[in-house]
Structure formats: C-alpha cells, structure tokens
Amino acid sequence: MKIISVFLLLGVCSVTSACGGGGSSSGGGGQVDSSPAVSSSAVTSSSSSLSSSSSSSSSLSSSSVSSSSSSLVVGAYPSYNTKPLAPDTTGVTSTATQIASKIKIGFNIGNTLEAMGGKSETYWGNPKITKEFVTFVKQSGFNAIRLPVSWDQYANQTTAEIDATWLNRVKEVVQYCVDNDLYVIVNIHWDGGWLENNVVPAKQAQNNAKQKAFWEQIATQLRDFDEHVLFASANEPNVETAEQMAVLLSYHQTFIDAVRATGGKNANRVIVVQGPSTDIEKTNKLWTQMPTDTVKDKLMMEIHYYTPWNYTGMTKDESWGNQFFYWGKGFHSTTDTAHNPTWGEEDTVDQNFKLMKTQFVDKGIPVIIGEFGTGVRKNLTGDDLKLHLDSRAYYFNYIVKQALADGLLPFYWDVGGLLDRSSNNVLDQQALDALIQPTKP
C-alpha cells in the first residue's frame, strides 16, 4: 500500500500504509490501499533466462544495470560501515531455497513501523507492537512476519544518519520475532516515496547514496541475528520501462553490496529483492537477470498480489467496470450479477503463479508474495454479505494453497482487521481459518 491518507472503504476508516508501489489493497477488516499492484488480466510470457545469484554465475552488464560504484554520489553521505566484521557463517548456513521450504505463511504487521508523518509507530492508529502480540501471531498459525519500516523520517536529512533510538526499537521488535522462532523480513517500505516513486535516471545517483547509507546502518544494527532475519531492499518500486528497470537493479545492487560489506552473518544472510512494481506481469516482462551477489543461492524475489483489483481494492463502480463483491467458482451471485467477476479468478491465479514458478522458483530463486489480501464490503447485508464473506474466505484459501503448490511464500497484509493487536484476540475467524488451513499437513 502506499499513500499516506485517510481512506474510507464502505464504512471502515483506516490510514493506508506504504505497502503498494503499483498500488495494493490491505487485508483484514476492510482496509484498502490506493492503487492496484496487478492491473491487467493478461498474462505475459517471457523467454528470459535467469542465472543464479552468485557472482560466479550471474553478472550485470553495464548496459542494463549501473553498478553501485558508478551510480553513487561520491561523498554524499558518510560511510556507516565503520566496523565491518569478517564473514561468519554461524547460524546462516541455509540457502534461500532451504529457508523457503520452512516458511508456510507470513503475516504483515502493517500500518505500524512504517507509519509516516509523526515519527511514531502509533501515528496511523495501531498500538505499539508487543512481544505478546508477536507470540499471538505465531499461536494463530503464522511462522513468518514481514515488518514494513520507515527510516527516512528518522534520519538526518543532511547526513542520512538514522536515529539510534529508532534503530534500537526496530531491533527490539525483530528480537520479539526471533524469540518466537519466527522468520522475519525487515524492509525499507514506502518511506515517503524517496526510492519507490523515483526509480528514474535523474534520481539514481542520489537514491543509491541514500540506499547505501541506510542499509549500512540497518544491516550493522541487525547483523548478529541468525538466518531467521531477512532483509528486503524496498517495497513496491514503481517501474514501467526497461530504462527504469535498469535503475531499479542498481538500487538492488547497492543494497546487496552494502549488506554484504558489513560482514559477520550479513555476509551470508538471505536477502530479498523486489520485482518492478512487485507486479507479476511487469516482473515477467522486464526482469531478465538477477543482481550480482558475492555468495551463491542467497537471494529471493518478491512480488505482491492484489488481483483482481476490482475485488481487492476498488471502492466504487466506474464507467470502465464495476467492483467485484464475489470471487471464485461456486461463489457468484444470482441476484447481484452486476458485481460478479468478469476476470481475475482461479485461472488467473494459476497462470500468474506459474509464471513466477517458471521464471524464478524452478531456477532455485524463491519468490515471496510479500502482500495479498482484501477487506470486507460492509455496504452489503443479508445473503449478499454472507456470500461475499464466504467468497473472500475462499479467495484467501485459494491464494495460499496455490502459492504453496507453486513454491511461492504468501504473506497476508493486515493493518489490524484480522488479529486484535491490543487484546490479542482473533477478529475474523473465518478469514484466519481460510488462510491457515492450506498450511496444515
């Protein structure tokens, strides 16, 4: 999700987070983001081949990706890699594929650490993350957490130095996750859009300098955690063209280089890079090779899934199409036919996920569905509402089941509608059951 705004969806008010570059909807109790991550029903094939992510087998050509050294603003910020350590493989020996095999379903603690505007994780209305809540997430059936985080508002705008108190707070929440034997992904989220909305040559050098400075600090702060902790370069970087794709790869290359250079466990940590707009079709079309890494088989890809947008995020009927209130075989309305889907159902899920399986998973590069979800259409009543809720549960179940079948790792997007973060109670049992059921033997 991505724009900082108060958004009303059918009687439910929420502050949207920075989750979607191409746009996306929030899951849980009716929260919705600004614009679709996957906007078309067409499924584009790609003949591009991807090499593995080691420096020996994957190199970036100068025509496609500017190296981090050539695209950095020299001296723009101080180096924050002031105490690099020798590589340490203790606790970080698993490959990306091996870690992927252990992740069943993840949970986004959204609209919290990434909240912009008030320099507070509670600024968008959610309570502070507690160890008890993280424990409750695990007890609810999730074995991984994605932590969307903002950093820029906590950084000195001249030196890019991140406030130590904020670094310590993020580390504290990561510790909650590790203490619960959860895998946890830490990213740079929308963060005001400095990177996400500026994947363009004019901003390339400036943004690479900030990307380097931020990741040197984040990686150093979290360096001693074992392989349960993964880093993610960005969130939903807006990319539409091959030229922008080259810029995005330079941002990812800077991220990889900065993390690896801090040494210690970071020299062998599994880390995550995002496809263009985290959109499956754009990724399939524009992503032709992985960035270079110094170690083999330690990279994952990330995409998001909010298809069809008419179902997951659209909030009013338009001249070009209506909202979809129902989804899936056996869940179409016989009375409210105007809001039945006309595209984007099971066949589309199957086709899209197969694209990622063929392009990445089958080549040893795991794919994270970093976000998926949809809210409740609370304008509906009676039989229409029941059918909508039943179809929503089926949608969640089908996404998780098909993702796991194709080797993709689903992370549900929640901003407080699924699990109550204050009382640690389940708010939407039907949705939770649908999400967790495919992960059970």
Coordinates of C-alpha atoms in Angstrom, one line a residue:
M1 CA 0.0 0.0 0.0
K2 CA 1.4 3.4 -0.5
I3 CA -0.1 6.8 0.1
I4 CA -0.5 8.4 3.4
S5 CA -4.1 9.3 3.5
V6 CA -7.3 8.5 5.4
F7 CA -9.3 6.2 3.2
L8 CA -12.9 5.3 3.7
L9 CA -14.0 1.9 2.5
L10 CA -17.6 1.1 2.9
G11 CA -17.8 2.4 6.5
V12 CA -14.3 1.3 7.6
C13 CA -11.8 4.1 8.1
S14 CA -8.1 3.3 8.0
V15 CA -4.9 5.1 7.3
T16 CA -3.3 3.5 4.3
S17 CA 0.3 2.4 4.6
A18 CA 3.2 2.3 2.2
C19 CA 2.6 -1.1 1.0
G20 CA 2.0 -0.9 -2.7
G21 CA 4.2 0.7 -5.3
G22 CA 1.9 -0.2 -8.2
G23 CA -0.8 0.0 -5.5
S24 CA -2.4 -2.5 -3.5
S25 CA -5.2 -3.3 -1.0
S26 CA -4.9 -4.0 2.6
G27 CA -6.3 -7.2 4.0
G28 CA -8.2 -7.8 7.2
G29 CA -11.3 -5.8 8.2
G30 CA -11.8 -3.7 5.2
Q31 CA -8.6 -1.6 4.9
V32 CA -7.7 -0.8 1.3
D33 CA -4.7 0.8 -0.3
S34 CA -4.5 3.3 -3.1
S35 CA -4.0 1.5 -6.5
P36 CA -3.5 -1.9 -8.0
A37 CA -0.3 -3.9 -7.9
V38 CA -1.5 -6.1 -10.7
S39 CA -3.8 -4.3 -13.0
S40 CA -4.4 -6.5 -16.0
S41 CA -5.9 -9.9 -16.7
A42 CA -3.4 -10.6 -19.4
V43 CA -0.6 -12.9 -18.6
T44 CA 2.6 -12.2 -20.5
S45 CA 5.1 -15.0 -21.1
S46 CA 8.8 -14.4 -21.1
S47 CA 11.6 -16.2 -22.6
S48 CA 14.2 -14.5 -20.4
S49 CA 16.5 -16.8 -18.5
L50 CA 17.7 -16.0 -15.0
S51 CA 21.1 -17.0 -13.8
S52 CA 21.6 -17.9 -10.1
S53 CA 22.5 -15.2 -7.7
S54 CA 26.2 -15.9 -7.2
S55 CA 28.9 -13.6 -8.6
S56 CA 30.4 -16.6 -10.4
S57 CA 27.2 -17.3 -12.3
S58 CA 25.4 -14.0 -12.5
S59 CA 27.0 -10.8 -13.8
L60 CA 25.3 -7.5 -14.6
S61 CA 26.1 -5.9 -17.9
S62 CA 26.8 -2.2 -17.9
S63 CA 24.2 -1.7 -20.5
S64 CA 21.4 -3.0 -18.2
V65 CA 22.5 -2.1 -14.7
S66 CA 24.6 0.7 -13.4
S67 CA 27.0 -0.6 -10.8
S68 CA 26.6 0.8 -7.4
S69 CA 30.1 2.4 -7.6
S70 CA 29.3 4.3 -10.7
S71 CA 25.8 5.4 -9.7
L72 CA 26.6 6.6 -6.1
V73 CA 27.1 10.3 -5.3
V74 CA 30.7 10.2 -4.1
G75 CA 30.9 11.7 -0.6
A76 CA 27.2 12.5 -0.4
Y77 CA 26.9 10.8 3.0
P78 CA 29.5 9.5 5.4
S79 CA 30.2 5.7 5.3
Y80 CA 28.4 4.0 8.1
N81 CA 30.2 0.7 7.6
T82 CA 32.7 1.7 10.2
K83 CA 33.2 -1.6 11.9
P84 CA 32.9 -4.4 9.3
L85 CA 33.4 -7.9 10.5
A86 CA 35.0 -11.0 8.9
P87 CA 32.3 -13.2 7.3
D88 CA 30.7 -15.5 9.9
T89 CA 28.6 -18.5 8.7
T90 CA 27.4 -19.4 12.2
G91 CA 23.6 -19.7 12.1
V92 CA 23.3 -18.6 8.5
T93 CA 24.2 -21.7 6.5
S94 CA 20.8 -22.3 4.9
T95 CA 20.3 -21.4 1.2
A96 CA 17.3 -19.3 0.1
T97 CA 15.6 -22.4 -1.1
Q98 CA 16.1 -24.2 2.3
I99 CA 14.7 -21.2 4.2
A100 CA 11.8 -21.0 1.7
S101 CA 10.9 -24.6 2.5
K102 CA 10.4 -23.7 6.1
I103 CA 8.1 -20.7 5.6
K104 CA 4.5 -21.7 5.3
I105 CA 2.6 -18.4 5.7
G106 CA 3.6 -15.0 6.8
F107 CA 1.9 -12.0 8.4
N108 CA 2.4 -8.3 7.8
I109 CA 2.3 -6.1 10.8
G110 CA 1.1 -3.2 8.6
N111 CA 0.4 0.5 9.3
T112 CA 2.8 0.4 12.2
L113 CA 6.6 0.7 12.0
E114 CA 6.2 2.2 8.5
A115 CA 3.7 4.9 9.7
M116 CA 4.8 8.3 8.3
G117 CA 4.2 11.8 9.5
G118 CA 4.5 11.7 13.2
K119 CA 7.7 9.8 13.9
S120 CA 5.7 7.2 15.9
E121 CA 4.7 3.7 15.1
T122 CA 1.3 4.5 16.6
Y123 CA 0.7 7.5 14.3
W124 CA -1.6 5.7 12.0
G125 CA -3.8 4.3 14.8
N126 CA -2.3 1.0 15.6
P127 CA -0.8 0.2 19.1
K128 CA 2.9 -0.4 19.6
I129 CA 4.0 -3.9 18.7
T130 CA 4.4 -6.0 21.8
K131 CA 6.1 -9.3 22.4
E132 CA 2.8 -10.7 23.4
F133 CA 1.2 -9.8 20.1
V134 CA 4.1 -11.4 18.1
T135 CA 3.6 -14.5 20.2
F136 CA -0.1 -14.4 19.4
V137 CA 0.7 -14.1 15.7
K138 CA 2.6 -17.4 15.9
Q139 CA -0.1 -19.0 18.0
S140 CA -2.6 -18.1 15.3
G141 CA -0.7 -20.2 12.8
F142 CA 1.8 -17.9 11.1
N143 CA 5.5 -18.8 11.1
A144 CA 6.9 -15.7 9.5
I145 CA 6.4 -11.9 9.9
R146 CA 7.1 -9.1 7.4
L147 CA 7.9 -5.8 9.1
P148 CA 7.3 -2.8 6.9
V149 CA 9.5 0.0 8.3
S150 CA 10.1 3.7 7.6
W151 CA 13.5 5.1 8.0
D152 CA 13.8 8.4 6.2
Q153 CA 11.8 10.5 8.7
Y154 CA 14.1 9.2 11.5
A155 CA 17.2 10.2 9.6
N156 CA 19.2 13.3 9.5
Q157 CA 18.5 14.8 6.1
T158 CA 22.0 16.1 5.6
T159 CA 24.0 13.0 6.8
A160 CA 21.4 10.2 6.4
E161 CA 22.2 9.1 9.9
I162 CA 19.3 7.2 11.4
D163 CA 18.3 8.0 15.0
A164 CA 19.8 5.4 17.3
T165 CA 16.5 5.2 19.3
W166 CA 14.6 4.1 16.2
L167 CA 17.3 1.6 15.2
N168 CA 17.0 0.1 18.7
R169 CA 13.2 0.0 18.6
V170 CA 13.3 -1.9 15.3
K171 CA 15.9 -4.3 16.7
E172 CA 13.6 -4.9 19.7
V173 CA 10.7 -5.9 17.5
V174 CA 12.9 -8.2 15.4
Q175 CA 14.0 -9.8 18.7
Y176 CA 10.4 -10.5 19.6
C177 CA 10.1 -12.4 16.3
V178 CA 13.3 -14.3 16.7
D179 CA 12.5 -15.2 20.3
N180 CA 9.3 -16.8 18.9
D181 CA 11.3 -18.8 16.3
L182 CA 9.6 -16.8 13.5
Y183 CA 11.3 -15.8 10.3
V184 CA 11.2 -12.0 9.9
I185 CA 11.6 -9.7 6.9
V186 CA 12.8 -6.2 7.5
N187 CA 12.5 -3.7 4.6
I188 CA 12.6 -0.1 3.6
H189 CA 8.9 0.5 3.0
W190 CA 7.3 3.3 1.1
D191 CA 9.2 5.7 3.4
G192 CA 7.8 8.8 1.8
G193 CA 8.5 7.6 -1.7
W194 CA 12.1 8.7 -1.9
L195 CA 13.1 5.5 -3.7
E196 CA 9.7 3.9 -4.6
N197 CA 8.4 6.8 -6.6
N198 CA 11.8 7.8 -8.1
V199 CA 13.1 4.8 -10.0
V200 CA 14.4 7.1 -12.7
P201 CA 17.9 8.0 -14.0
A202 CA 17.6 11.6 -12.7
K203 CA 17.4 10.3 -9.1
Q204 CA 19.6 7.3 -9.5
A205 CA 22.9 8.6 -8.0
Q206 CA 21.1 10.4 -5.2
N207 CA 19.0 7.4 -4.2
N208 CA 21.8 4.9 -4.4
A209 CA 23.8 7.1 -2.0
K210 CA 20.9 7.1 0.5
Q211 CA 20.2 3.4 -0.1
K212 CA 23.8 2.6 0.8
A213 CA 23.8 4.8 3.9
F214 CA 20.6 3.4 5.2
W215 CA 21.4 -0.2 4.6
E216 CA 24.9 0.1 6.1
Q217 CA 23.2 1.2 9.3
I218 CA 20.3 -1.2 9.3
A219 CA 22.4 -4.2 8.4
T220 CA 25.0 -3.3 11.1
Q221 CA 22.3 -2.9 13.7
L222 CA 20.8 -6.3 12.9
R223 CA 24.0 -8.1 12.0
D224 CA 24.2 -10.5 14.9
F225 CA 20.8 -12.2 14.3
D226 CA 20.8 -15.6 12.7
E227 CA 19.1 -16.7 9.4
H228 CA 15.6 -16.1 10.8
V229 CA 16.2 -12.4 9.9
L230 CA 16.0 -11.5 6.2
F231 CA 16.4 -8.0 4.7
A232 CA 14.4 -6.7 1.8
S233 CA 15.7 -3.9 -0.4
A234 CA 12.5 -2.0 -1.0
N235 CA 8.7 -2.3 -1.1
E236 CA 6.9 -1.6 -4.4
P237 CA 9.3 0.3 -6.6
N238 CA 7.3 1.9 -9.4
V239 CA 8.8 0.7 -12.7
E240 CA 7.2 0.7 -16.1
T241 CA 10.1 0.6 -18.6
A242 CA 13.4 -1.2 -19.3
E243 CA 15.2 2.1 -18.5
Q244 CA 13.6 2.2 -15.1
M245 CA 14.3 -1.5 -14.6
A246 CA 18.0 -0.8 -15.0
V247 CA 17.8 1.9 -12.4
L248 CA 15.9 -0.5 -10.0
L249 CA 18.6 -3.1 -10.5
S250 CA 21.2 -0.5 -9.5
Y251 CA 19.2 0.2 -6.3
H252 CA 19.1 -3.6 -5.5
Q253 CA 22.8 -3.9 -6.3
T254 CA 23.6 -1.1 -3.9
F255 CA 21.5 -2.9 -1.3
I256 CA 23.3 -6.2 -1.7
D257 CA 26.7 -4.6 -1.7
A258 CA 26.0 -2.6 1.4
V259 CA 24.7 -5.5 3.4
R260 CA 27.4 -7.9 2.4
A261 CA 30.2 -5.3 3.1
T262 CA 29.1 -5.1 6.8
G263 CA 30.3 -8.7 7.2
G264 CA 29.6 -11.1 10.0
K265 CA 26.4 -13.0 9.5
N266 CA 25.3 -10.5 6.9
A267 CA 28.0 -11.8 4.5
N268 CA 25.8 -15.0 4.2
R269 CA 22.3 -13.8 5.1
V270 CA 19.4 -14.5 2.7
I271 CA 18.1 -11.2 1.4
V272 CA 15.2 -10.2 -0.8
V273 CA 14.8 -8.0 -4.0
Q274 CA 11.6 -6.7 -5.5
G275 CA 10.3 -7.0 -9.0
P276 CA 9.2 -3.9 -10.9
S277 CA 6.1 -2.5 -9.0
T278 CA 6.1 -6.0 -7.4
D279 CA 3.8 -6.8 -10.3
I280 CA 3.9 -10.3 -11.7
E281 CA 3.4 -9.3 -15.4
K282 CA 5.9 -6.5 -15.2
T283 CA 8.4 -8.7 -13.5
N284 CA 7.9 -11.4 -16.0
K285 CA 8.4 -8.9 -18.9
L286 CA 11.1 -6.6 -17.5
W287 CA 13.2 -8.7 -15.2
T288 CA 15.8 -10.5 -17.2
Q289 CA 18.6 -11.2 -14.8
M290 CA 19.4 -11.2 -11.1
P291 CA 21.8 -8.7 -9.4
T292 CA 25.3 -9.9 -8.6
D293 CA 25.9 -11.4 -5.2
T294 CA 29.2 -12.5 -3.5
V295 CA 27.6 -15.7 -2.2
K296 CA 25.6 -18.4 -4.0
D297 CA 21.9 -19.1 -3.6
K298 CA 21.1 -16.4 -1.0
L299 CA 18.6 -14.2 -2.9
M300 CA 14.8 -14.3 -3.0
M301 CA 12.4 -12.4 -5.2
E302 CA 9.3 -10.5 -4.0
I303 CA 6.1 -9.8 -5.8
H304 CA 2.6 -8.7 -4.4
Y305 CA -0.8 -10.0 -5.4
Y306 CA -3.9 -7.9 -5.4
T307 CA -5.7 -9.3 -8.5
P308 CA -8.3 -8.6 -9.5
W309 CA -8.2 -5.0 -8.2
N310 CA -12.0 -4.7 -8.8
Y311 CA -12.3 -7.3 -6.0
T312 CA -9.5 -6.3 -3.6
G313 CA -9.4 -2.5 -3.7
M314 CA -11.9 -0.8 -6.0
T315 CA -14.4 1.2 -3.9
K316 CA -16.9 2.4 -6.5
D317 CA -18.3 1.3 -9.8
E318 CA -16.7 3.1 -12.8
S319 CA -17.7 3.6 -16.4
W320 CA -15.0 1.1 -17.4
G321 CA -16.0 -1.6 -14.9
N322 CA -17.8 -2.4 -11.7
Q323 CA -16.5 -3.6 -8.3
F324 CA -16.4 -7.3 -7.7
F325 CA -18.1 -8.4 -4.5
Y326 CA -17.8 -12.1 -5.0
W327 CA -15.0 -14.4 -6.2
G328 CA -14.5 -17.9 -7.4
K329 CA -16.3 -20.9 -8.7
G330 CA -19.5 -21.5 -6.8
F331 CA -19.5 -18.0 -5.2
H332 CA -21.2 -15.9 -7.9
S333 CA -24.4 -14.1 -7.0
T334 CA -27.6 -14.9 -8.8
T335 CA -29.2 -11.6 -7.6
D336 CA -26.3 -9.1 -7.7
T337 CA -24.9 -10.2 -11.0
A338 CA -23.5 -6.7 -11.8
H339 CA -20.8 -7.3 -9.2
N340 CA -19.7 -10.8 -10.2
P341 CA -16.2 -11.0 -11.5
T342 CA -15.6 -10.9 -15.3
W343 CA -11.9 -11.7 -14.9
G344 CA -9.2 -12.5 -12.4
E345 CA -10.4 -15.7 -10.8
E346 CA -8.8 -19.1 -10.3
D347 CA -7.4 -19.4 -13.9
T348 CA -5.6 -16.1 -13.5
V349 CA -4.1 -17.1 -10.1
D350 CA -2.9 -20.3 -11.7
Q351 CA -1.4 -18.6 -14.7
N352 CA 0.3 -15.8 -12.7
F353 CA 1.8 -18.0 -10.1
K354 CA 3.1 -20.4 -12.8
L355 CA 4.9 -17.5 -14.4
M356 CA 6.8 -16.9 -11.2
K357 CA 7.4 -20.6 -10.7
T358 CA 8.9 -21.0 -14.1
Q359 CA 10.9 -17.7 -14.1
F360 CA 12.3 -18.0 -10.6
V361 CA 11.4 -20.9 -8.4
D362 CA 12.4 -23.6 -10.9
K363 CA 15.8 -21.9 -11.2
G364 CA 16.4 -22.0 -7.4
I365 CA 15.2 -18.5 -6.6
P366 CA 12.4 -18.5 -4.1
V367 CA 9.5 -16.0 -4.6
I368 CA 7.8 -14.2 -1.7
I369 CA 4.3 -12.9 -2.2
G370 CA 5.0 -10.1 0.2
E371 CA 1.4 -8.9 0.4
F372 CA -2.0 -10.1 -0.5
G373 CA -5.5 -9.5 0.9
T374 CA -8.7 -7.7 0.7
G375 CA -11.2 -6.0 3.0
V376 CA -14.8 -6.6 3.8
R377 CA -17.5 -4.9 1.7
K378 CA -19.5 -3.6 4.7
N379 CA -22.2 -2.0 2.5
L380 CA -23.5 -5.5 1.9
T381 CA -26.2 -7.1 4.1
G382 CA -28.0 -10.4 4.4
D383 CA -27.4 -13.1 1.9
D384 CA -25.1 -10.8 -0.2
L385 CA -22.8 -10.2 2.7
K386 CA -22.7 -13.9 3.6
L387 CA -21.8 -14.8 0.0
H388 CA -19.2 -12.1 -0.1
L389 CA -17.6 -13.3 3.2
D390 CA -17.7 -16.9 2.0
S391 CA -16.1 -15.9 -1.3
R392 CA -13.5 -13.9 0.5
A393 CA -12.5 -16.8 2.6
Y394 CA -12.3 -19.0 -0.5
Y395 CA -10.1 -16.3 -2.2
F396 CA -7.7 -16.4 0.7
N397 CA -7.6 -20.1 0.9
Y398 CA -7.1 -20.5 -2.9
I399 CA -4.2 -17.9 -2.9
V400 CA -2.4 -19.7 -0.1
K401 CA -3.0 -23.2 -1.4
Q402 CA -1.9 -22.3 -5.0
A403 CA 1.1 -20.3 -3.8
L404 CA 2.4 -23.2 -1.7
A405 CA 1.8 -25.6 -4.6
D406 CA 4.0 -23.5 -6.9
G407 CA 6.7 -22.8 -4.3
L408 CA 5.6 -19.2 -3.5
L409 CA 5.6 -17.9 0.0
P410 CA 2.4 -16.0 0.9
F411 CA 2.4 -13.1 3.4
Y412 CA -1.0 -11.8 4.4
W413 CA -1.4 -8.0 4.5
D414 CA -3.1 -6.9 7.7
V415 CA -3.5 -3.5 9.4
G416 CA -5.4 -4.7 12.4
G417 CA -8.5 -6.3 10.9
L418 CA -7.6 -10.0 11.3
L419 CA -5.9 -10.1 14.7
D420 CA -6.6 -7.5 17.5
R421 CA -3.2 -6.1 18.5
S422 CA -4.4 -4.8 21.9
S423 CA -6.3 -7.7 23.3
N424 CA -4.6 -10.4 21.2
N425 CA -7.8 -11.9 20.0
V426 CA -8.9 -13.1 16.6
L427 CA -11.2 -10.6 14.9
D428 CA -12.0 -12.6 11.8
Q429 CA -12.1 -16.3 12.5
Q430 CA -13.5 -17.2 9.1
A431 CA -10.6 -15.4 7.3
L432 CA -8.0 -16.8 9.6
D433 CA -9.2 -20.4 9.2
A434 CA -9.1 -20.0 5.4
L435 CA -5.6 -18.6 5.5
I436 CA -4.1 -21.3 7.8
Q437 CA -5.9 -24.4 6.5
P438 CA -3.7 -24.9 3.4
T439 CA -0.5 -24.8 5.6
K440 CA -1.6 -27.8 7.7
P441 CA -0.5 -31.4 6.7

